[in-house]
Amino acid sequence: MKRFSLTLIKKAVLLLCLLVPFSCKNMLDIAPEAQVDITNHYRNVYDANAAVIGIYGQLMGIADRYMVLNELRADLMSPTNNADQYLREISTHTVSANNPWADPKPFYKIILNCNDALKNFDIMLKDAKFRRDEYNQRYADVAAVRAWLYLQLGIHWGSVPYVTDALETVEDLKDESKFPRIPFNDMLDKLIATLANGYLDVYTTSASTTGSTSTSLNTTVDGYPTNLFFINKRCLLGDLYLWRGKYSDAATQYRYVSETGYRTDPGAVNAFWQYKVTYSNFSINYSRPGDETSLIDDNTTVTGWRSIFGAQPGTDINSEWIWTLPFDKNFQPVNPFIDLFSNQGGRYLLTASKLALDNWNSQTQSNGFPYDARGRLTVKTIGGQPVIAKQLYYYLNGTTLVPTNVLQKQGRWLLYRSATLNLHFAEAACRDNYVDVAYALTNAGVLQVFSGIFPTVAAISTGRNVPADATNIMITNRPAPYDLDARYGDVPTYRGPWHRQIGTRSRANLPNLPISYINGGPGLGGDVTTMENAIIDEDGLELAYEGQRWGDLLRIALRRNDASFVATKVYQKLLRDGNPQAGAALNKLSSLDGLYLPFKL
Amino acid sequence: MNLYKSRFLLLLLLATTALSACKKQWDDRTAIADQQLDKNLMQKIQENSNLSIFAGYLTKIGYDKVLSASKTYTVWAPDNQALQGIDATIVADTAKLRLFVSNHISNQAYLTANANPSLRVRTFTGKRITFTPTTVEDATITTANQYVNNGVLHIINKTLAPKLNIYEYIQSLTTVGALHKAYLQRQDSTFVDSSKATVASVDPATGKNVLVPGTGIVTRNKYFTNVANLASEDSLYTYFVLTDDAYNAERNKVSRFFITSSVDTTMNMLAAFNVLKDVAVKGVIPQANLGGTILSVKGIQVPVNPAAIVQTYNASNGIVYVVNSMNFKLEEKIPPIIIQGETPTGFLTTTNRANIQYRTKRDNNGVLYSDIQLSGANLPASYYARYRLSNLYTCQYTVAWRAINDFAYATATNLSQRLGFSQIGYFFVPATGSVYSAQVQFPYTTVTPQNFTEVTLTSATTNASFIPIATPTINATAGTLNVTKYASVNMYLQGSTGTALNTNVFTLDYVKLIPIY
């Protein structure tokens, strides 16, 4: 009896097992209700918009990586005692095989998504699912993000596989026979080719549209104007040229962007200062001249330099910001900078290196104060610890520097701004042998340097000490793109587009670099290497902790075929921090090959 | 059915066999391989015949149970030979014996390898002993690192009788240092610590606790708080006790700088503290290393003459030297007073913030300095910044300032400014105008551009107060500041009488008051 029933059950189970695969087959084919099937991803322009925004969303997920790789590898940032061994390895250039920061996969993951979007944009265009102008704009955006990602890969890993196919997963990339690693310069050529022939226009606030029927990407989302989300393709193209050593091409792009405001509307309120470093705003400023304690140190006063990192979007700040993505308490991803930098509500893993502080403190301001005040605004002493504050001004109370709410990690990822553009422009001009133009861009402005009486300060209104007729002064008179016009004349009234430009050093209340850099005046030549070194130093003072530093150092090292340019700076950082691995790092970085992270997919 | 049953039995049998086979190994996993660890400290001491006397003491005071417990201890056990010579009164008195034995035992296990180069280990007496890889205090470790299951035993060749600490030793002095001892004892003060007091009731009106009188009283020695805690077992000091002659000689040297209306205040409080604040030095400095000068805890050079040492004691928290002379330098004891320009306590008006500039700059040698500058539009004539100076020494001063004139609107020009001092309670009413003039007033002095050196001020004159002061305590003597009573005064830094823009600028890095000894 028992034996029989047991067999029966066994048979029943066996039968069921056989049936299950068949019965399930149809069940699995039912379309999911909560998710969009892959075949329905790209149906119209709204889907294309969602793809573009989605890619930028993913890009924000690597903000911490961008910061760690570009700053911690370089000379201005150091790990704190709280940092784990992986961050320490990045800082000392002793990266172990399983170091998560040295993993290129997160970059490729976004690249593959870009590839997929581009492939589908092509299909959509073929199927007439959106207009060609809509296609151009979106295609250019995604292609530019991809180029930016490849540039980052090239900066940190040297030669990497260049893939434009829409692969399913990063794993597929591992086949080196199909996707060989190509040299950095070859990749730059490909990126330039892709970008330069495409659509280079930018989004402006004035063209922003909202409403449910609007198909524009240029709109307002969650209170944030989206025009700042998108990478500035001309700035990127300029950077690619700069990396590739095509300085005139780079300068052409930079100059074009610098004159955006004036070109769009010469009568507009910010025509003269948009995307230029001018005396109008964002300077190191004292409300009581000569009183150290009166440094303008708040988020809202746009005349003060700190507001670059704490202001809310508006006409003034949009003249400085070129590419920035917001982190908000209301949407993902969470701001990673709080965790990296803040000692309140964060883990405080990274801080300023002693070298960075020494760099600021070795400057003397025009009023004699023996330090660069940008250092005081970039790194704040909070609770007795030096805290990188540039990324924390939206999170901390502007006065007390205590978090308004430790759970609301407001912030902003500022990738590109006027000062970045200005200094890159100067670097291109310098390498193109227009050292005086580079000097003007970095220091005192075109108007002063080309006033005819430099280094005497030219007074242009009250007590005018230059000819009333400004036809032939205050203008560079150089071939394009270096023909910068800063003329300021009152009879007849004339204002050149560059007349308010003063350079990052003047804006930071620092005196001019020695006039010997340009052999005593404009048009007399000057030593390219000396000027270039000064520009890179200025990059460090102005753009510290904005993700530019490693790239700036590496670009010079590659250009001069001299790895020691990077090695000595990293060595100084480790040495002044008292890190015993300083000597080993100097050794490792003394060859160009040693400058790259190990590439492992 | 049967088949199943037998299969089940077979399985059971197999499992049992397997388990029984494992049994021995399973038990071995916690077995103690090291036979040392079968014993506790007390057993270990008892089984050593050379420690029988120490074992007997332990049993006598009941510590045999402590050392059999499962906490961890370190015992430095003196052998029988070492214990031969100890005072019979200690052995006779259980309390004394407990104190004696406790100084040989500490919590936690300390191996000689831990003492690298040395450790200060707190024993059961609360005092610390110095433990090195080969010695403990004066004793040599003859057998080290005998570890058992509740700690470590070291066998030593001398006893570790508890020593007095520095303060206990000073209190025990009978023949020397009476005045020094009396000063330290006078510094005891008591206060009520409400958290340690007994609460009698709660006042219904105020809601505050009403304390039982006489409870919660805590004694604190001000010297320990302000200079060095000589009663603490946790810090090491080298301490110099002055004989009465040495103390009087040093006190008489400085007392003229602390003139008050009371001789007691001057001699027994101010001058006494000034002398005795610098007789403590951090760390233990053996007599062989003494000589020259060493730095006191207050940062003053202490001149040590080894020949002056009349008595030495190795205390539990340092070393004490009784000395019959200690020739302090007046320049060290009564140092110049420096008043930083950027730390004013007030100004003529509170509405001229826009005219005040606090600055940090580099001087001609690249050295950073901070200063104050008053300049700009609407700066009133004869404007001043005021500085409150606490407790100036009673003497005549050389007054110097460092005022760096880097004010150059168009071209570098001379500045004119003056310095004055007024005691609290001084009122000035001018004959004409409203220009303030201080009680001891230096004349307007030119500050030349880019002069980074100190400038000595001269030709001060005395003003009388509008409301007469019976006996003024400051005056101008020989053209400079003279202070006759140890008290606070105000200092005034004053700009010129002009009001035109850029003509009444004034500035100050610091003022230095150098006592004329």
Short mmCIF file of C-alpha atoms in Angstrom, two decimals, chain B residues 173-427:
data_model
loop_
_atom_site.label_atom_id
_atom_site.label_comp_id
_atom_site.label_asym_id
_atom_site.label_seq_id
_atom_site.Cartn_x
_atom_site.Cartn_y
_atom_site.Cartn_z
CA LEU B 173 60.15 68.26 54.98
CA THR B 174 60.99 69.49 58.48
CA THR B 175 64.42 71.03 58.37
CA VAL B 176 64.53 72.86 55.03
CA GLY B 177 62.18 74.67 52.66
CA ALA B 178 59.68 75.77 55.31
CA LEU B 179 58.64 78.94 53.43
CA HIS B 180 58.34 77.15 50.11
CA LYS B 181 56.25 74.43 51.75
CA ALA B 182 54.06 77.01 53.48
CA TYR B 183 53.42 78.76 50.17
CA LEU B 184 52.27 75.55 48.49
CA GLN B 185 50.03 74.67 51.41
CA ARG B 186 48.47 78.15 51.31
CA GLN B 187 47.34 77.54 47.76
CA ASP B 188 44.78 74.98 48.89
CA SER B 189 41.29 76.30 48.47
CA THR B 190 37.98 74.59 48.92
CA PHE B 191 34.73 74.89 47.08
CA VAL B 192 31.45 73.02 47.04
CA ASP B 193 30.92 70.68 44.13
CA SER B 194 27.15 70.38 44.01
CA SER B 195 27.37 67.11 42.10
CA LYS B 196 29.22 65.54 45.01
CA ALA B 197 27.16 67.11 47.79
CA THR B 198 24.16 65.56 49.52
CA VAL B 199 20.89 67.17 48.53
CA ALA B 200 18.72 67.95 51.52
CA SER B 201 15.71 69.32 49.69
CA VAL B 202 14.65 71.37 46.70
CA ASP B 203 13.85 75.02 47.20
CA PRO B 204 10.24 75.38 46.02
CA ALA B 205 10.77 79.01 45.06
CA THR B 206 13.84 78.65 42.86
CA GLY B 207 13.76 74.97 42.01
CA LYS B 208 17.38 74.69 43.03
CA ASN B 209 18.82 72.01 45.28
CA VAL B 210 19.40 72.82 48.92
CA LEU B 211 22.59 71.06 49.98
CA VAL B 212 23.46 69.59 53.34
CA PRO B 213 26.09 71.93 54.80
CA GLY B 214 29.56 70.46 54.94
CA THR B 215 29.03 68.00 52.10
CA GLY B 216 30.49 68.09 48.61
CA ILE B 217 33.50 70.12 49.71
CA VAL B 218 36.39 69.68 47.31
CA THR B 219 39.91 70.92 47.92
CA ARG B 220 41.94 72.22 45.05
CA ASN B 221 45.44 73.57 45.04
CA LYS B 222 45.79 76.65 42.84
CA TYR B 223 49.48 76.02 42.31
CA PHE B 224 48.69 72.57 40.94
CA THR B 225 46.18 74.06 38.52
CA ASN B 226 48.33 76.96 37.38
CA VAL B 227 51.84 75.53 37.40
CA ALA B 228 52.32 71.80 37.91
CA ASN B 229 50.25 69.16 39.67
CA LEU B 230 52.84 67.85 42.11
CA ALA B 231 50.39 65.42 43.69
CA SER B 232 49.46 63.69 40.44
CA GLU B 233 51.00 60.28 39.88
CA ASP B 234 50.53 60.62 36.14
CA SER B 235 53.05 63.34 35.26
CA LEU B 236 56.78 63.40 35.86
CA TYR B 237 58.48 66.55 37.09
CA THR B 238 61.89 67.63 38.20
CA TYR B 239 61.13 69.94 41.09
CA PHE B 240 63.38 72.36 42.92
CA VAL B 241 62.56 73.22 46.50
CA LEU B 242 64.14 76.47 47.65
CA THR B 243 65.61 76.75 51.11
CA ASP B 244 64.34 79.72 53.05
CA ASP B 245 67.45 81.74 52.25
CA ALA B 246 67.19 81.07 48.54
CA TYR B 247 63.48 81.80 48.56
CA ASN B 248 63.91 85.10 50.37
CA ALA B 249 66.77 86.18 48.12
CA GLU B 250 64.80 85.53 44.95
CA ARG B 251 61.62 87.05 46.30
CA ASN B 252 63.37 90.23 47.36
CA LYS B 253 64.82 90.52 43.86
CA VAL B 254 61.41 90.70 42.19
CA SER B 255 59.19 92.16 44.89
CA ARG B 256 59.81 95.76 43.79
CA PHE B 257 57.97 94.98 40.53
CA PHE B 258 54.80 94.00 42.38
CA ILE B 259 54.15 96.99 44.64
CA THR B 260 50.61 97.07 45.96
CA SER B 261 49.06 98.69 48.98
CA SER B 262 49.61 95.49 50.96
CA VAL B 263 52.97 94.01 51.81
CA ASP B 264 51.35 90.61 52.24
CA THR B 265 49.91 90.70 48.72
CA THR B 266 53.20 91.82 47.26
CA MET B 267 55.47 89.44 49.11
CA ASN B 268 53.40 86.34 49.83
CA MET B 269 51.23 86.27 46.74
CA LEU B 270 52.63 88.11 43.75
CA ALA B 271 56.37 87.96 44.26
CA ALA B 272 56.16 84.47 45.75
CA PHE B 273 54.29 83.18 42.75
CA ASN B 274 56.67 84.89 40.37
CA VAL B 275 59.57 83.03 41.99
CA LEU B 276 57.98 79.64 42.47
CA LYS B 277 56.21 79.34 39.13
CA ASP B 278 59.53 78.45 37.54
CA VAL B 279 60.90 75.73 39.82
CA ALA B 280 59.07 72.89 38.05
CA VAL B 281 60.56 71.25 34.97
CA LYS B 282 58.90 68.56 32.85
CA GLY B 283 60.40 65.06 33.05
CA VAL B 284 62.95 63.49 35.36
CA ILE B 285 66.42 64.97 35.01
CA PRO B 286 69.03 62.96 36.93
CA GLN B 287 71.55 64.93 38.94
CA ALA B 288 74.37 63.94 36.61
CA ASN B 289 72.62 65.74 33.74
CA LEU B 290 72.01 68.97 35.63
CA GLY B 291 73.94 72.11 34.86
CA GLY B 292 73.53 75.20 32.74
CA THR B 293 69.89 76.14 32.28
CA ILE B 294 66.76 74.10 31.63
CA LEU B 295 63.31 75.24 30.64
CA SER B 296 60.61 75.46 33.33
CA VAL B 297 57.02 74.44 32.63
CA LYS B 298 56.28 78.15 32.20
CA GLY B 299 59.00 78.49 29.57
CA ILE B 300 61.60 80.35 31.65
CA GLN B 301 65.28 79.44 31.77
CA VAL B 302 66.03 77.83 35.16
CA PRO B 303 69.65 78.31 36.19
CA VAL B 304 70.76 75.14 37.97
CA ASN B 305 73.93 74.98 39.97
CA PRO B 306 74.61 71.35 41.00
CA ALA B 307 76.73 72.62 43.87
CA ALA B 308 73.66 74.27 45.39
CA ILE B 309 71.81 70.97 45.84
CA VAL B 310 71.54 70.09 49.50
CA GLN B 311 69.07 67.24 49.35
CA THR B 312 67.72 64.89 46.67
CA TYR B 313 64.71 62.61 46.67
CA ASN B 314 63.46 60.20 44.03
CA ALA B 315 59.72 60.63 44.25
CA SER B 316 57.07 58.40 42.73
CA ASN B 317 56.26 61.12 40.18
CA GLY B 318 59.64 62.64 39.57
CA ILE B 319 62.67 63.91 41.36
CA VAL B 320 63.07 66.65 43.99
CA TYR B 321 66.18 68.72 44.54
CA VAL B 322 66.41 71.02 47.55
CA VAL B 323 68.68 73.91 46.57
CA ASN B 324 70.15 76.71 48.65
CA SER B 325 70.38 79.16 45.78
CA MET B 326 68.76 79.69 42.41
CA ASN B 327 69.95 82.79 40.71
CA PHE B 328 67.10 83.68 38.30
CA LYS B 329 67.75 86.43 35.79
CA LEU B 330 65.50 89.45 36.18
CA GLU B 331 65.18 89.72 32.41
CA GLU B 332 63.59 86.29 32.42
CA LYS B 333 61.39 86.83 35.43
CA ILE B 334 60.18 90.32 34.52
CA PRO B 335 60.05 90.12 30.72
CA PRO B 336 59.09 92.97 28.39
CA ILE B 337 55.36 93.38 27.82
CA ILE B 338 54.24 93.32 24.19
CA ILE B 339 50.89 94.74 23.13
CA GLN B 340 49.79 93.73 19.63
CA GLY B 341 48.31 96.54 17.55
CA GLU B 342 45.56 94.35 16.13
CA THR B 343 44.05 93.60 19.55
CA PRO B 344 42.50 96.88 20.73
CA THR B 345 39.78 96.85 23.35
CA GLY B 346 38.01 99.94 22.07
CA PHE B 347 38.04 103.11 20.00
CA LEU B 348 37.10 106.75 20.42
CA THR B 349 33.78 106.05 18.68
CA THR B 350 31.92 102.87 17.77
CA THR B 351 30.72 104.26 14.46
CA ASN B 352 33.95 104.35 12.51
CA ARG B 353 34.28 100.67 11.64
CA ALA B 354 34.83 101.64 8.01
CA ASN B 355 38.08 103.38 8.99
CA ILE B 356 39.62 100.38 10.76
CA GLN B 357 41.75 97.99 8.79
CA TYR B 358 43.10 94.76 10.24
CA ARG B 359 45.89 93.51 8.06
CA THR B 360 48.40 90.71 7.60
CA LYS B 361 51.51 91.53 5.59
CA ARG B 362 55.08 90.55 4.98
CA ASP B 363 57.87 92.77 6.25
CA ASN B 364 61.12 93.54 4.45
CA ASN B 365 62.56 90.20 5.57
CA GLY B 366 59.53 88.26 4.35
CA VAL B 367 58.31 87.65 7.91
CA LEU B 368 54.55 87.84 8.39
CA TYR B 369 53.14 90.43 10.77
CA SER B 370 49.63 91.48 11.66
CA ASP B 371 48.77 95.07 12.43
CA ILE B 372 46.04 97.65 12.53
CA GLN B 373 45.70 100.75 10.39
CA LEU B 374 43.18 103.54 10.73
CA SER B 375 42.57 105.51 7.58
CA GLY B 376 39.97 106.59 5.09
CA ALA B 377 37.33 109.26 4.70
CA ASN B 378 35.59 110.72 7.75
CA LEU B 379 38.19 109.55 10.24
CA PRO B 380 37.76 112.04 13.12
CA ALA B 381 40.64 114.19 14.28
CA SER B 382 42.82 112.75 17.06
CA TYR B 383 41.01 109.45 16.78
CA TYR B 384 42.33 106.78 19.07
CA ALA B 385 42.41 103.02 19.58
CA ARG B 386 42.42 101.94 23.23
CA TYR B 387 44.21 98.95 24.72
CA ARG B 388 43.59 97.61 28.21
CA LEU B 389 46.86 96.49 29.80
CA SER B 390 46.50 94.16 32.76
CA ASN B 391 48.78 94.41 35.77
CA LEU B 392 51.85 96.31 34.65
CA TYR B 393 54.95 95.67 36.73
CA THR B 394 55.82 98.56 39.01
CA CYS B 395 58.87 100.11 37.41
CA GLN B 396 60.01 102.54 34.81
CA TYR B 397 59.70 101.39 31.21
CA THR B 398 61.42 102.01 27.95
CA VAL B 399 58.48 102.37 25.56
CA ALA B 400 59.02 101.35 21.94
CA TRP B 401 56.72 100.71 19.02
CA ARG B 402 56.88 99.09 15.65
CA ALA B 403 54.56 101.00 13.39
CA ILE B 404 54.89 100.16 9.73
CA ASN B 405 53.90 102.97 7.46
CA ASP B 406 53.06 101.45 4.09
CA PHE B 407 50.27 103.93 3.45
CA ALA B 408 50.81 105.42 0.05
CA TYR B 409 47.79 106.95 -1.61
CA ALA B 410 49.83 108.70 -4.24
CA THR B 411 53.32 108.89 -2.81
CA ALA B 412 54.80 107.61 0.41
CA THR B 413 54.30 110.20 3.17
CA ASN B 414 55.16 110.45 6.85
CA LEU B 415 52.47 109.64 9.39
CA SER B 416 52.12 111.35 12.74
CA GLN B 417 50.75 109.56 15.79
CA ARG B 418 51.23 109.37 19.54
CA LEU B 419 50.96 107.00 22.47
CA GLY B 420 49.58 107.67 25.95
CA PHE B 421 48.75 105.82 29.15
CA SER B 422 46.01 106.55 31.68
CA GLN B 423 45.12 104.74 34.87
CA ILE B 424 41.57 103.59 35.34
CA GLY B 425 39.62 106.50 36.79
CA TYR B 426 41.58 109.22 35.01
CA PHE B 427 39.44 111.96 33.45
#
